[in-house]
Short mmCIF file of C-alpha atoms in Angstrom, two decimals:
data_model
loop_
_atom_site.label_atom_id
_atom_site.label_comp_id
_atom_site.label_asym_id
_atom_site.label_seq_id
_atom_site.Cartn_x
_atom_site.Cartn_y
_atom_site.Cartn_z
CA MET A 1 -39.62 -7.20 11.96
CA LYS A 2 -37.46 -5.47 14.54
CA ASN A 3 -34.35 -7.11 13.03
CA ILE A 4 -35.20 -5.75 9.58
CA TYR A 5 -35.37 -2.19 10.97
CA ILE A 6 -32.04 -2.63 12.73
CA ILE A 7 -30.45 -3.95 9.51
CA LEU A 8 -31.93 -1.10 7.43
CA ILE A 9 -30.79 1.56 9.91
CA SER A 10 -27.33 -0.02 10.02
CA LEU A 11 -27.10 -0.03 6.21
CA VAL A 12 -28.12 3.63 6.02
CA ILE A 13 -25.52 4.62 8.63
CA VAL A 14 -22.74 2.56 7.03
CA SER A 15 -23.52 3.69 3.47
CA SER A 16 -23.78 7.37 4.42
CA THR A 17 -20.52 7.17 6.36
CA PHE A 18 -18.74 5.39 3.50
CA SER A 19 -20.14 7.70 0.82
CA GLN A 20 -18.74 10.74 2.62
CA ASN A 21 -15.27 9.24 2.25
CA ILE A 22 -15.46 8.53 -1.51
CA ILE A 23 -13.26 10.68 -3.77
CA GLY A 24 -13.16 10.38 -7.55
CA SER A 25 -11.65 12.20 -10.49
CA PHE A 26 -11.41 12.17 -14.26
CA GLY A 27 -9.06 14.05 -16.50
CA GLY A 28 -6.56 13.94 -19.31
CA GLY A 29 -3.45 15.48 -20.69
CA ILE A 30 -0.15 14.60 -22.30
CA SER A 31 2.08 11.56 -21.81
CA ALA A 32 5.82 11.81 -22.38
CA PRO A 33 7.76 8.61 -23.13
CA MET A 34 11.04 8.30 -21.21
CA GLY A 35 14.31 6.39 -21.67
CA ASP A 36 14.54 3.90 -24.56
CA PHE A 37 10.78 4.18 -25.07
CA ALA A 38 11.30 7.84 -26.08
CA ASN A 39 13.67 6.77 -28.89
CA GLY A 40 10.79 5.36 -30.94
CA TYR A 41 7.73 7.30 -29.84
CA ASN A 42 6.60 10.91 -29.49
CA VAL A 43 4.68 12.68 -26.76
CA GLY A 44 1.10 11.42 -26.75
CA PHE A 45 -2.12 11.89 -24.83
CA ASN A 46 -3.88 10.24 -21.88
CA VAL A 47 -7.33 10.03 -20.36
CA SER A 48 -7.97 8.68 -16.89
CA GLY A 49 -10.44 8.15 -14.12
CA ASN A 50 -10.13 6.95 -10.58
CA LEU A 51 -12.14 6.23 -7.49
CA GLY A 52 -10.74 6.28 -3.98
CA PHE A 53 -11.50 6.62 -0.33
CA LYS A 54 -10.11 8.06 2.86
CA VAL A 55 -8.06 5.58 4.90
CA HIS A 56 -6.79 7.96 7.55
CA ARG A 57 -6.64 11.70 8.18
CA ILE A 58 -3.39 11.86 6.17
CA ALA A 59 -3.84 9.01 3.71
CA GLY A 60 -6.15 7.61 1.08
CA ALA A 61 -6.24 4.81 -1.48
CA ARG A 62 -7.59 4.72 -5.01
CA LEU A 63 -8.03 2.54 -8.07
CA ASP A 64 -6.71 4.34 -11.14
CA LEU A 65 -7.54 3.48 -14.76
CA GLN A 66 -5.59 5.24 -17.48
CA TYR A 67 -5.35 5.06 -21.29
CA ASN A 68 -2.24 6.43 -23.05
CA SER A 69 -1.50 6.69 -26.76
CA PHE A 70 1.88 7.52 -28.34
CA SER A 71 2.57 8.21 -32.03
CA SER A 72 5.65 6.71 -33.65
CA SER A 73 8.70 8.73 -34.63
CA SER A 74 9.40 6.25 -37.48
CA ASP A 75 7.85 5.91 -40.94
CA LEU A 76 8.07 2.11 -40.58
CA VAL A 77 5.43 2.01 -37.87
CA GLU A 78 1.72 1.98 -38.70
CA GLY A 79 -0.58 3.31 -35.98
CA ASN A 80 -0.07 4.33 -32.40
CA PHE A 81 1.36 2.56 -29.39
CA SER A 82 -1.34 2.29 -26.72
CA LEU A 83 -0.83 1.54 -23.05
CA VAL A 84 -3.57 0.95 -20.47
CA SER A 85 -2.72 0.92 -16.78
CA VAL A 86 -4.79 -0.30 -13.86
CA THR A 87 -3.13 0.59 -10.56
CA ALA A 88 -3.88 0.61 -6.87
CA ASP A 89 -2.46 3.87 -5.53
CA ALA A 90 -1.63 4.94 -2.00
CA ILE A 91 -2.19 8.68 -1.62
CA LEU A 92 -0.46 10.80 1.02
CA VAL A 93 -2.69 13.84 1.58
CA ASN A 94 -4.39 15.81 4.32
CA THR A 95 -7.86 14.38 3.65
CA ASP A 96 -9.47 17.16 5.71
CA ARG A 97 -8.27 19.63 3.04
CA LEU A 98 -9.96 17.52 0.35
CA LYS A 99 -13.26 17.88 2.23
CA ALA A 100 -12.88 21.66 2.73
CA LYS A 101 -15.02 24.17 0.80
CA SER A 102 -11.97 25.92 -0.65
CA GLY A 103 -8.22 25.80 -0.55
CA PHE A 104 -5.23 23.96 -1.92
CA ALA A 105 -4.24 20.34 -1.13
CA PRO A 106 -0.98 18.84 -2.42
CA TYR A 107 -0.63 15.05 -2.48
CA GLY A 108 1.88 12.28 -3.16
CA ILE A 109 1.24 9.02 -5.05
CA LEU A 110 2.74 5.53 -4.94
CA GLY A 111 1.00 2.98 -7.15
CA LEU A 112 1.39 -0.66 -8.10
CA GLY A 113 -0.48 -2.38 -10.88
CA MET A 114 -0.73 -3.87 -14.33
CA TYR A 115 0.30 -2.16 -17.53
CA PHE A 116 -1.21 -3.54 -20.75
CA VAL A 117 0.79 -2.56 -23.84
CA ASN A 118 -0.37 -2.78 -27.43
CA PRO A 119 2.42 -1.89 -29.87
CA PRO A 120 1.60 -0.98 -33.47
CA ASP A 121 2.49 -3.03 -36.54
CA ILE A 122 5.88 -2.43 -38.20
CA LYS A 123 6.48 -2.52 -41.98
CA PHE A 124 9.95 -3.68 -42.94
CA PHE A 125 10.95 -4.24 -46.60
CA GLY A 126 7.40 -5.17 -47.63
CA THR A 127 6.83 -7.43 -44.63
CA THR A 128 4.49 -6.45 -41.81
CA LEU A 129 5.44 -7.49 -38.30
CA THR A 130 2.33 -7.56 -36.12
CA GLY A 131 2.65 -5.87 -32.74
CA GLU A 132 2.04 -8.31 -29.91
CA SER A 133 -0.01 -7.18 -26.90
CA LYS A 134 1.60 -7.93 -23.54
CA SER A 135 1.03 -7.14 -19.88
CA TYR A 136 3.61 -6.08 -17.30
CA PHE A 137 3.67 -5.36 -13.61
CA GLY A 138 4.65 -1.77 -12.94
CA ILE A 139 5.09 1.05 -10.47
CA GLY A 140 4.08 4.70 -10.51
CA VAL A 141 5.47 7.47 -8.30
CA GLY A 142 4.34 11.06 -8.43
CA GLY A 143 2.33 13.87 -7.00
CA GLY A 144 -0.23 16.50 -7.65
CA ALA A 145 -2.40 19.17 -6.15
CA VAL A 146 -6.10 19.92 -6.03
CA TYR A 147 -7.68 23.35 -5.71
CA LYS A 148 -11.15 23.15 -4.19
CA LEU A 149 -13.85 25.13 -6.00
CA SER A 150 -16.56 24.02 -3.57
CA LYS A 151 -17.01 21.40 -0.86
CA ASN A 152 -17.65 18.67 -3.46
CA LEU A 153 -15.65 19.83 -6.49
CA GLY A 154 -12.07 20.73 -7.28
CA ILE A 155 -9.62 20.97 -10.16
CA PHE A 156 -6.39 19.01 -10.05
CA GLY A 157 -3.04 18.70 -11.76
CA GLU A 158 -0.96 15.54 -11.44
CA LEU A 159 2.07 13.77 -12.81
CA LYS A 160 3.22 10.23 -12.14
CA TYR A 161 6.46 8.64 -13.38
CA SER A 162 5.30 5.18 -14.46
CA PHE A 163 7.54 2.29 -15.38
CA THR A 164 7.14 -1.41 -16.11
CA LEU A 165 9.22 -4.13 -14.49
CA GLY A 166 10.73 -7.19 -16.17
CA GLY A 167 11.32 -7.65 -19.87
CA GLU A 168 10.92 -4.57 -22.01
CA GLN A 169 10.82 -1.21 -20.27
CA PHE A 170 7.98 1.20 -21.00
CA ASN A 171 8.67 4.32 -18.94
CA TYR A 172 6.53 7.41 -19.31
CA VAL A 173 5.22 10.44 -17.43
CA PRO A 174 1.57 11.41 -17.85
CA LEU A 175 0.75 15.00 -16.96
CA LYS A 176 -2.99 15.28 -16.25
CA ILE A 177 -5.48 17.97 -15.37
CA GLY A 178 -9.11 17.39 -14.53
CA LEU A 179 -11.97 17.49 -12.05
CA MET A 180 -11.99 15.88 -8.61
CA PHE A 181 -15.25 15.26 -6.79
CA ASN A 182 -16.31 13.97 -3.38
#
């Protein structure tokens, strides 16, 4: 019985310590295609959510999930180009500022992950070419800032230049605003 109490007390201490280091956010905004990708598609929208934790006083890590949609600039294309990214991001930030009751905390982002693209169908002289979904490894580099409204809530703005590696290039910059909580 004594061992069960020790295990329960340990779990409470570990979970309360870990939960104080959890940081999450959700938001949305616009996504601007870049490079060759911008030749065929217009500025679109994005929605995202992430969950992270404090690694050190000046660093954190997070898992970021993002959905982007871009409309075509051509009459031949039916539908929108969608891109979903799942990245593991390293965050350079003064984590003490994120835990403060008020104030401003800028941060930098470096992320690696998978980018899942789903191009629309293309009509060409009465023939429809079906868009083929593919996945690519990619990188995202950017930054943002959070303004704390209270100890557990803040508003943030962020942009991250994201690009795929190998094969076709899908480069874009999502500009997001939203709520951050801890």
